[in-house]
């Protein structure tokens, strides 16, 4: 029977994987996916904690986070597509008009 | 428990509802406005923001919590909302001429400025983690689009990408901190969190972890060192009026959220977050000012200067006394005037075929446009903290509050940094007066732009000569925060 701590450790791991992905991967789509992993780690935390506390708040908040994540993904993909049209590349290191 | 919003609650939401209805009407109505009448949309947006400001007037001096305890209408919220709305209005006014030069559509631009303002207003009023989060994201997503608004422009797109990646990353950090806070406190309401944090159950390390995640997530939004690296690039690539709105509105609303979270949710952990913010403030001031010295692009220079100013504002929160918080609020208002004025002049220099961002493009401005150079001089000495400007009074209160609370060294770092910063502000002035002008091209200025710049300059001077009014208002706003006097010795056991 998994306890709260199991869920927290799992979500912590997922969050760390997402964080590492944002800084280590060199493909914009993978970076966007890493951010999604981070947000889903947060969702897991909310649901697990909500269940532990015996309230539905955590599960409701998850829907808010999912909505926000969807809005962010829409804007993010639009930005990536526009950049790809201009630069024909998905490698963030290729974008050097500004000092990174 | 009453969950359905009552009509009385709706009346308290009048400013937010005005803005929401107005921007929805504009979004649809804008489709029917012909391309050569785009200026009408900017006017309509200006009027809606004005109506929102008017709807805010009856809320002055009130202190209620509505909508089942997630939304506060108090002096503190009203103060921040006024700054956000006025910043949005100035942004629209300075954008009018700029929009025709860039040749971009006005409708979406105006609507996005308004959605961002709506987000800021919710952030200022939110007393529940979820409400704050939704407000923050409404603002942030609007800004992601606005920063990349110049679609064919590579720099604008790159800035949008950079802001988007680091912005969503910081959102992830912030909401993770909220998840931990919710788990530890068992509630997302600020008031309940304060009660739970006063006698913490569970591990102290977990509480500290949650607070540090929240501070880091908001540190990105206020562009405090070491979470600042996005700011210079984003400000440089973003459309100039948007960079100005980003550096003022977004920063003011994020500070509101940070101040409310720290003071109202975690007063019992004050020694923890105060030491964290101490480091942030000292680093932001020093790194921001030193990095600004070598910049030749005005937008980058102002970006680093805004990082340094985030450090100054944080001093008031470190002090965490009523005096410190009101000094922070005063400085946010003063900073809004100086920063938006300086950015407005950079926007004004943008002409067909002339970027108008580099320092050398300011050469001889004193001969080409004497009053504009004079206004820039006022903004520069105000940003540098030289009397008789409001920038000087604001800094004096901040450093005074820090000394009152026993943070003498923080005040010393602040004063040293102010002296340091005069160097690069003076550099701008030197270029305007001491160098021969490069271009003979005419520099037409739209009347709306001239009015916006003059008003900002006047506000900076009047605020410096008669500061009492502003300070009294800020003090009563700070008092709205229930637990503003935290004893320095209190900590999580």
XYZ file of C-alpha atoms in Angstrom:
593
model
C 0.000 0.000 0.000
C 1.713 3.221 -1.099
C 1.776 5.959 1.518
C 1.912 9.739 1.138
C 5.691 9.676 1.299
C 5.920 7.360 -1.688
C 3.898 9.794 -3.755
C 5.933 12.757 -2.558
C 9.202 11.046 -3.416
C 7.871 10.107 -6.856
C 6.654 13.644 -7.551
C 9.941 15.045 -6.287
C 11.795 12.778 -8.688
C 9.537 13.800 -11.574
C 10.075 17.452 -10.711
C 13.838 16.962 -10.657
C 13.720 15.148 -14.015
C 11.698 18.000 -15.504
C 14.086 20.612 -14.099
C 17.103 18.754 -15.456
C 15.381 18.459 -18.842
C 14.796 22.211 -19.097
C 18.467 22.977 -18.573
C 20.168 20.009 -20.216
C 18.177 19.163 -23.344
C 18.922 21.107 -26.511
C 15.626 20.744 -28.327
C 12.808 23.197 -27.784
C 10.046 20.582 -27.982
C 11.801 18.456 -25.360
C 12.182 21.530 -23.173
C 8.434 22.185 -23.433
C 7.781 18.556 -22.501
C 10.140 18.856 -19.526
C 8.109 21.807 -18.272
C 4.972 19.687 -18.625
C 6.638 16.967 -16.557
C 7.350 19.542 -13.854
C 3.735 20.677 -13.809
C 2.514 17.083 -13.691
C 4.808 16.411 -10.743
C 3.031 19.316 -9.058
C -0.347 17.809 -9.957
C 0.679 14.500 -8.427
C 1.704 16.299 -5.246
C -1.638 18.079 -5.056
C -3.682 14.910 -5.578
C -1.618 12.828 -3.148
C -1.705 15.514 -0.462
C -5.424 16.084 -1.024
C -6.122 12.403 -0.525
C -3.979 12.333 2.565
C -5.834 15.323 4.023
C -9.184 13.829 3.056
C -10.341 16.876 1.076
C -11.115 17.293 -2.595
C -9.299 20.666 -2.788
C -6.126 19.080 -4.106
C -7.942 17.412 -6.968
C -9.778 20.628 -7.868
C -6.531 22.614 -7.897
C -5.135 20.030 -10.296
C -7.729 21.096 -12.847
C -6.618 24.710 -12.502
C -2.989 23.697 -13.022
C -3.945 21.589 -16.065
C -5.869 24.505 -17.583
C -2.944 26.836 -17.081
C -0.554 24.244 -18.501
C -2.735 23.934 -21.608
C -2.790 27.718 -22.096
C 0.971 27.874 -21.671
C 1.539 25.002 -24.093
C -0.586 26.721 -26.750
C 1.377 29.964 -26.463
C 4.704 28.156 -26.199
C 4.146 26.050 -29.315
C 3.064 29.157 -31.225
C 6.306 30.888 -30.269
C 8.362 27.824 -31.232
C 6.629 27.534 -34.631
C 7.225 31.213 -35.368
C 10.901 30.884 -34.425
C 11.266 27.745 -36.526
C 9.907 29.630 -39.544
C 12.512 32.331 -39.069
C 15.488 30.147 -38.160
C 14.800 26.582 -39.410
C 16.163 25.242 -36.147
C 14.864 23.923 -32.850
C 18.172 24.186 -31.021
C 18.053 27.055 -28.511
C 21.803 27.533 -28.938
C 21.133 28.650 -32.519
C 19.163 31.661 -31.344
C 21.864 34.210 -30.805
C 20.403 37.575 -31.803
C 20.272 38.361 -28.098
C 23.121 37.566 -25.737
C 21.908 34.393 -24.021
C -20.609 27.511 3.975
C -21.767 29.923 1.287
C -19.993 29.072 -1.965
C -22.165 30.822 -4.566
C -20.937 34.371 -5.133
C -23.638 36.688 -3.836
C -24.617 39.927 -5.522
C -22.832 41.831 -2.767
C -19.619 40.013 -3.694
C -20.131 40.925 -7.326
C -20.376 44.599 -6.379
C -16.937 44.392 -4.763
C -15.597 42.929 -7.975
C -16.782 45.963 -9.968
C -13.307 47.040 -11.219
C -12.357 43.536 -12.364
C -15.770 42.990 -13.992
C -15.592 46.362 -15.767
C -12.211 45.456 -17.196
C -13.268 41.931 -18.176
C -16.441 43.020 -19.954
C -14.610 45.905 -21.613
C -11.804 43.775 -22.972
C -14.200 41.109 -24.266
C -16.225 43.754 -26.112
C -12.991 45.203 -27.529
C -11.752 41.786 -28.621
C -14.871 41.175 -30.718
C -15.550 44.795 -31.676
C -11.965 45.223 -32.869
C -12.671 42.824 -35.736
C -14.998 45.383 -37.303
C -12.612 48.334 -37.077
C -10.883 49.080 -40.416
C -7.101 49.006 -40.541
C -6.693 52.758 -40.858
C -8.806 53.402 -37.779
C -6.672 51.355 -35.350
C -6.134 54.392 -33.172
C -9.800 54.178 -32.125
C -9.117 50.826 -30.443
C -6.300 52.318 -28.390
C -8.703 55.048 -27.312
C -11.383 52.516 -26.405
C -8.871 50.550 -24.332
C -7.827 53.750 -22.604
C -11.448 54.557 -21.760
C -12.118 51.064 -20.354
C -9.019 51.305 -18.163
C -10.189 54.733 -17.030
C -13.583 53.279 -16.109
C -11.813 50.512 -14.174
C -9.856 53.125 -12.267
C -13.098 54.977 -11.516
C -14.725 51.767 -10.276
C -11.803 51.415 -7.879
C -12.482 54.764 -6.182
C -15.319 53.575 -3.863
C -13.043 50.784 -2.610
C -10.471 53.174 -1.158
C -10.125 52.736 2.586
C -12.309 49.597 2.725
C -11.152 46.274 4.097
C -13.282 43.239 3.252
C -12.647 39.686 2.133
C -15.152 38.361 -0.355
C -15.891 35.276 -2.458
C -15.647 32.776 0.358
C -12.388 34.230 1.660
C -10.217 34.127 -1.444
C -10.355 37.753 -2.601
C -9.440 40.764 -0.465
C -10.511 44.313 -1.181
C -8.185 46.338 1.025
C -5.980 49.403 0.858
C -2.936 47.367 -0.100
C -4.717 45.799 -3.086
C -6.118 49.153 -4.187
C -2.656 50.759 -4.063
C -1.135 48.100 -6.313
C -4.151 48.101 -8.629
C -3.881 51.857 -9.160
C -0.219 51.444 -10.134
C -1.070 48.567 -12.501
C -3.937 50.401 -14.209
C -2.051 53.687 -14.565
C 0.942 51.772 -15.955
C -1.369 50.099 -18.492
C -2.822 53.472 -19.491
C 0.639 54.979 -19.982
C 1.616 51.887 -21.978
C -1.324 52.402 -24.329
C -0.601 56.112 -24.726
C 3.054 55.563 -25.530
C 2.137 52.720 -27.911
C -0.204 54.719 -30.120
C 2.431 56.194 -32.450
C 4.709 53.183 -32.068
C 1.971 50.825 -33.356
C 1.743 52.736 -36.642
C 5.525 52.805 -37.037
C 5.769 49.047 -36.539
C 2.635 48.529 -38.660
C 1.105 45.884 -36.379
C -2.552 45.352 -35.542
C -3.760 47.214 -32.478
C -6.729 45.094 -31.328
C -4.912 42.095 -29.891
C -2.195 44.353 -28.519
C -4.653 46.483 -26.560
C -6.630 43.459 -25.363
C -3.455 41.701 -24.183
C -2.374 44.779 -22.216
C -5.800 44.666 -20.566
C -5.740 40.930 -19.772
C -2.302 41.385 -18.214
C -3.721 44.230 -16.111
C -6.606 42.003 -15.042
C -4.112 39.363 -13.935
C -2.196 41.956 -11.913
C -5.396 43.093 -10.201
C -6.249 39.514 -9.185
C -2.687 39.025 -7.913
C -2.959 42.150 -5.782
C -6.259 40.999 -4.252
C -5.718 37.252 -3.985
C -5.606 35.890 -0.440
C -5.724 32.281 -1.573
C -2.862 30.451 -3.259
C -5.018 29.321 -6.196
C -6.428 32.807 -6.813
C -2.925 34.256 -6.757
C -1.704 31.559 -9.120
C -4.491 32.156 -11.642
C -3.869 35.919 -11.524
C -0.148 35.416 -12.028
C -0.686 33.131 -14.998
C -3.261 35.425 -16.615
C -0.615 38.102 -16.504
C 2.312 35.906 -17.530
C 0.647 34.238 -20.533
C -0.449 37.667 -21.814
C 3.138 38.858 -21.532
C 4.543 35.803 -23.356
C 2.414 36.795 -26.355
C 3.103 40.528 -26.060
C 6.892 40.088 -25.867
C 6.750 38.181 -29.172
C 4.245 40.554 -30.727
C 6.569 41.638 -33.570
C 6.217 38.388 -35.476
C 8.747 38.977 -38.298
C 11.319 40.335 -35.841
C 13.868 37.727 -34.764
C 14.832 39.472 -31.572
C 11.222 39.814 -30.460
C 10.677 36.102 -31.072
C 13.816 35.071 -29.276
C 12.893 37.270 -26.343
C 9.453 35.653 -26.246
C 10.987 32.184 -26.265
C 13.416 33.026 -23.514
C 10.741 34.650 -21.374
C 8.402 31.758 -22.010
C 10.845 28.992 -21.072
C 12.132 30.698 -17.932
C 8.693 32.041 -17.042
C 6.976 28.665 -17.195
C 9.891 27.118 -15.358
C 9.499 29.637 -12.546
C 5.747 28.981 -12.565
C 6.515 25.311 -12.017
C 8.777 26.157 -9.071
C 6.174 28.495 -7.579
C 3.245 26.087 -7.885
C 5.386 23.272 -6.471
C 5.984 25.490 -3.458
C 2.238 26.083 -3.264
C 1.599 22.328 -3.383
C 3.951 21.822 -0.434
C 2.393 24.710 1.449
C -1.050 23.243 0.853
C 0.133 19.858 2.066
C 1.710 21.243 5.227
C -1.018 23.732 6.110
C -3.987 21.715 4.894
C -5.474 24.762 3.205
C -4.748 27.208 0.419
C -6.149 30.242 2.267
C -3.524 32.694 3.448
C -5.257 33.111 6.818
C -5.354 29.342 7.457
C -1.740 28.943 6.366
C -0.699 31.603 8.893
C -2.451 29.688 11.678
C -0.875 26.386 10.640
C 2.570 27.943 10.267
C 2.387 29.467 13.747
C 2.395 25.987 15.317
C 3.877 23.910 12.516
C 3.173 20.209 12.356
C 5.523 18.024 10.432
C 9.073 18.737 9.466
C 10.477 22.265 9.751
C 12.708 21.462 6.814
C 9.609 20.889 4.682
C 8.187 24.271 5.691
C 11.454 25.977 4.837
C 11.563 24.103 1.527
C 8.064 25.337 0.645
C 8.893 28.950 1.547
C 12.128 28.872 -0.435
C 10.290 27.507 -3.500
C 7.752 30.335 -3.243
C 10.488 32.957 -2.874
C 12.433 31.506 -5.813
C 9.349 31.362 -8.041
C 8.456 34.983 -7.297
C 12.126 35.986 -7.455
C 11.992 35.183 -11.169
C 8.986 37.436 -11.653
C 10.522 40.415 -9.857
C 13.846 39.705 -11.625
C 15.933 39.554 -8.451
C 19.475 38.171 -8.634
C 20.132 35.186 -8.980
C 16.859 34.748 -10.888
C 17.404 37.752 -13.154
C 19.185 36.383 -16.214
C 16.122 36.562 -18.454
C 15.428 40.250 -17.853
C 18.067 42.025 -20.012
C 17.479 39.832 -23.056
C 13.702 39.970 -22.778
C 13.599 43.737 -22.276
C 15.962 44.240 -25.212
C 14.010 42.041 -27.615
C 10.499 42.925 -26.496
C 8.587 45.835 -28.035
C 9.699 48.892 -26.044
C 6.277 49.826 -24.559
C 5.845 46.198 -23.500
C 9.284 46.120 -21.896
C 8.227 49.164 -19.922
C 4.930 47.584 -18.844
C 6.726 44.347 -18.000
C 9.295 46.090 -15.834
C 6.690 48.107 -13.937
C 3.299 46.363 -13.875
C 4.522 42.796 -13.657
C 7.071 43.721 -11.025
C 4.582 45.685 -8.906
C 2.011 42.860 -8.940
C 4.632 40.208 -8.179
C 5.903 42.293 -5.286
C 2.325 42.591 -4.015
C 2.020 38.820 -4.066
C 5.414 38.334 -2.411
C 4.674 40.889 0.318
C 1.256 39.405 1.049
C 2.522 35.830 1.109
C 5.472 36.545 3.360
C 3.735 38.917 5.773
C 0.299 37.331 5.993
C 0.983 33.639 5.447
C 4.397 33.194 7.035
C 4.823 35.869 9.711
C 5.936 33.120 12.086
C 8.788 32.150 9.773
C 9.976 35.724 9.303
C 13.580 35.119 10.302
C 13.851 32.473 7.577
C 12.510 34.479 4.674
C 14.080 37.684 5.883
C 17.556 36.232 5.645
C 16.766 34.816 2.194
C 15.421 38.164 0.991
C 18.392 39.972 2.571
C 20.698 38.023 0.268
C 18.417 38.612 -2.741
C 18.288 42.359 -2.060
C 22.029 42.771 -1.584
C 22.858 40.664 -4.672
C 20.238 42.357 -6.877
C 21.445 45.853 -6.066
C 25.109 45.034 -6.542
C 24.931 42.791 -9.618
C 22.289 44.963 -11.308
C 24.245 48.174 -10.908
C 27.641 46.739 -11.837
C 26.272 45.010 -14.949
C 24.441 48.178 -16.026
C 27.710 50.125 -16.238
C 28.937 48.509 -19.438
C 25.653 48.505 -21.361
C 25.377 50.472 -24.577
C 21.797 49.534 -25.335
C 19.378 51.718 -23.416
C 16.838 48.911 -22.991
C 19.476 46.600 -21.530
C 20.714 49.397 -19.299
C 17.193 49.990 -18.002
C 16.765 46.226 -17.535
C 19.806 46.027 -15.271
C 18.683 49.174 -13.505
C 15.280 47.529 -12.927
C 17.052 44.513 -11.413
C 18.856 46.864 -9.039
C 15.581 48.580 -8.195
C 13.971 45.231 -7.366
C 16.750 44.968 -4.790
C 15.936 48.388 -3.318
C 12.219 47.537 -3.012
C 13.071 44.226 -1.300
C 14.876 46.165 1.467
C 11.488 47.323 2.767
C 10.218 43.764 2.905
C 13.346 42.624 4.742
C 12.687 45.317 7.340
C 9.078 44.011 7.511
C 7.909 46.869 9.711
C 4.920 49.080 8.791
C 7.472 51.713 7.858
C 9.414 49.274 5.693
C 6.344 48.047 3.823
C 5.053 51.560 3.199
C 8.521 52.574 1.991
C 8.444 49.614 -0.404
C 5.018 50.654 -1.680
C 6.150 54.263 -2.133
C 9.221 53.117 -3.994
C 7.189 50.847 -6.301
C 4.998 53.848 -7.206
C 7.971 56.155 -7.688
C 9.853 53.537 -9.675
C 6.807 53.148 -11.927
C 6.943 56.852 -12.854
C 10.723 56.997 -13.437
C 10.996 53.733 -15.329
C 7.958 54.285 -17.557
C 9.132 57.822 -18.325
C 12.599 56.639 -19.340
C 11.167 53.827 -21.462
C 8.695 56.277 -23.063
C 11.618 58.369 -24.306
C 13.265 55.273 -25.786
C 9.936 54.510 -27.486
C 9.750 58.094 -28.779
C 13.171 57.749 -30.438
C 11.899 54.793 -32.435
C 11.166 56.155 -35.913
C 10.807 54.606 -39.342
C 14.132 52.887 -40.002
C 15.676 54.040 -36.715
C 15.742 51.618 -33.760
C 16.520 54.416 -31.282
C 17.745 52.051 -28.573
C 21.506 52.453 -28.648
C 23.240 54.997 -26.461
C 24.837 56.763 -29.451
C 21.397 57.461 -30.863
C 20.863 59.761 -27.890
C 23.753 61.948 -29.006
C 22.842 65.593 -29.258
C 19.293 64.994 -28.098
C 19.573 68.160 -26.022
C 19.805 70.163 -29.275
C 17.310 68.162 -31.294
C 14.596 67.976 -28.651
C 15.592 70.047 -25.601
C 12.526 69.330 -23.451
C 12.755 65.600 -24.142
C 16.403 65.573 -23.098
C 15.403 67.541 -20.015
C 12.700 64.984 -19.149
C 15.234 62.174 -19.609
C 17.602 64.088 -17.310
C 14.868 64.163 -14.644
C 14.262 60.416 -14.961
C 17.981 59.655 -14.823
C 18.653 61.708 -11.693
C 15.517 60.225 -10.108
C 16.626 56.675 -10.897
C 20.036 57.555 -9.489
C 18.378 58.781 -6.293
C 19.451 62.424 -6.384
C 17.309 65.158 -4.755
C 14.952 66.940 -5.332
C 13.260 63.981 -7.039
C 10.891 61.349 -5.717
C 13.611 58.755 -6.340
C 15.657 60.355 -3.565
C 12.776 60.481 -1.071
C 11.826 56.860 -1.794
C 15.350 55.620 -1.213
C 15.720 57.678 1.940
C 12.633 56.016 3.448
C 13.761 52.560 2.405
C 17.212 52.930 3.924
C 15.721 54.614 6.994
C 13.335 51.706 7.505
C 16.199 49.232 7.163
C 18.240 51.073 9.821
C 15.174 51.228 12.108
C 14.889 47.442 11.960
C 18.570 46.962 12.651
C 19.690 46.160 9.104
C 22.371 48.823 9.028
C 24.633 46.926 6.650
C 21.833 46.462 4.132
C 21.303 50.231 4.170
C 25.040 50.751 3.679
C 25.027 48.403 0.671
C 22.031 50.302 -0.678
C 23.683 53.720 -0.328
C 26.919 52.476 -1.882
C 24.942 51.096 -4.806
C 23.064 54.359 -5.305
C 26.366 56.165 -5.627
C 27.601 53.504 -8.046
C 24.481 53.768 -10.180
C 24.909 57.514 -10.767
C 27.829 56.648 -13.064
C 25.780 54.959 -15.763
C 22.794 57.288 -15.488
C 25.201 60.206 -15.920
C 26.605 58.441 -18.990
C 23.202 58.743 -20.675
C 23.049 62.435 -19.786
C 26.580 62.937 -21.163
C 25.560 61.461 -24.497
C 22.565 63.771 -24.702
C 24.452 66.985 -23.901
C 28.158 66.471 -24.622
C 28.235 64.684 -27.954
C 27.454 66.233 -31.337
C 24.246 64.970 -32.839
C 24.577 62.123 -35.326
C 21.411 62.491 -37.298
C 19.654 65.533 -38.700
C 16.464 63.561 -39.281
C 13.340 65.143 -37.815
C 12.066 63.588 -34.624
C 8.287 63.878 -34.636
C 6.624 63.235 -31.294
C 2.961 62.285 -31.005
C 1.014 64.577 -28.625
C -0.136 61.616 -26.500
C 3.506 60.625 -26.039
C 4.498 64.152 -25.090
C 1.709 64.295 -22.507
C 2.664 60.902 -21.010
C 6.331 61.878 -20.698
C 5.511 65.293 -19.200
C 3.118 63.771 -16.655
C 5.677 61.168 -15.569
C 8.375 63.846 -15.209
C 6.010 66.104 -13.272
C 5.062 63.221 -10.964
C 8.722 62.503 -10.243
C 9.424 66.139 -9.328
C 6.206 66.731 -7.366
C 6.724 63.459 -5.501
C 10.185 64.685 -4.534
C 9.063 68.134 -3.366
C 5.817 67.169 -1.615
C 6.210 63.516 -0.649
C 3.953 63.511 2.426
C 0.743 62.777 0.544
C 2.129 59.686 -1.166
C 3.726 58.422 2.008
C 0.525 58.842 4.040
C -1.408 56.922 1.419
C 1.188 54.148 1.321
C 1.232 53.954 5.116
C -2.531 53.489 5.353
C -2.291 50.899 2.558
C 0.411 48.989 4.388
C -1.707 49.020 7.534
C -4.335 46.990 5.649
C -2.004 44.023 5.925
C -3.120 42.504 9.199
C 0.136 41.214 10.584
C 2.497 43.863 9.367
C 4.400 44.201 12.630
C 6.337 40.997 12.966
C 8.740 40.686 15.847
C 12.241 40.034 14.470
C 12.916 37.210 16.921
C 9.978 35.008 15.896
C 10.850 31.938 13.916
C 9.709 28.420 13.169
C 10.644 26.337 16.143
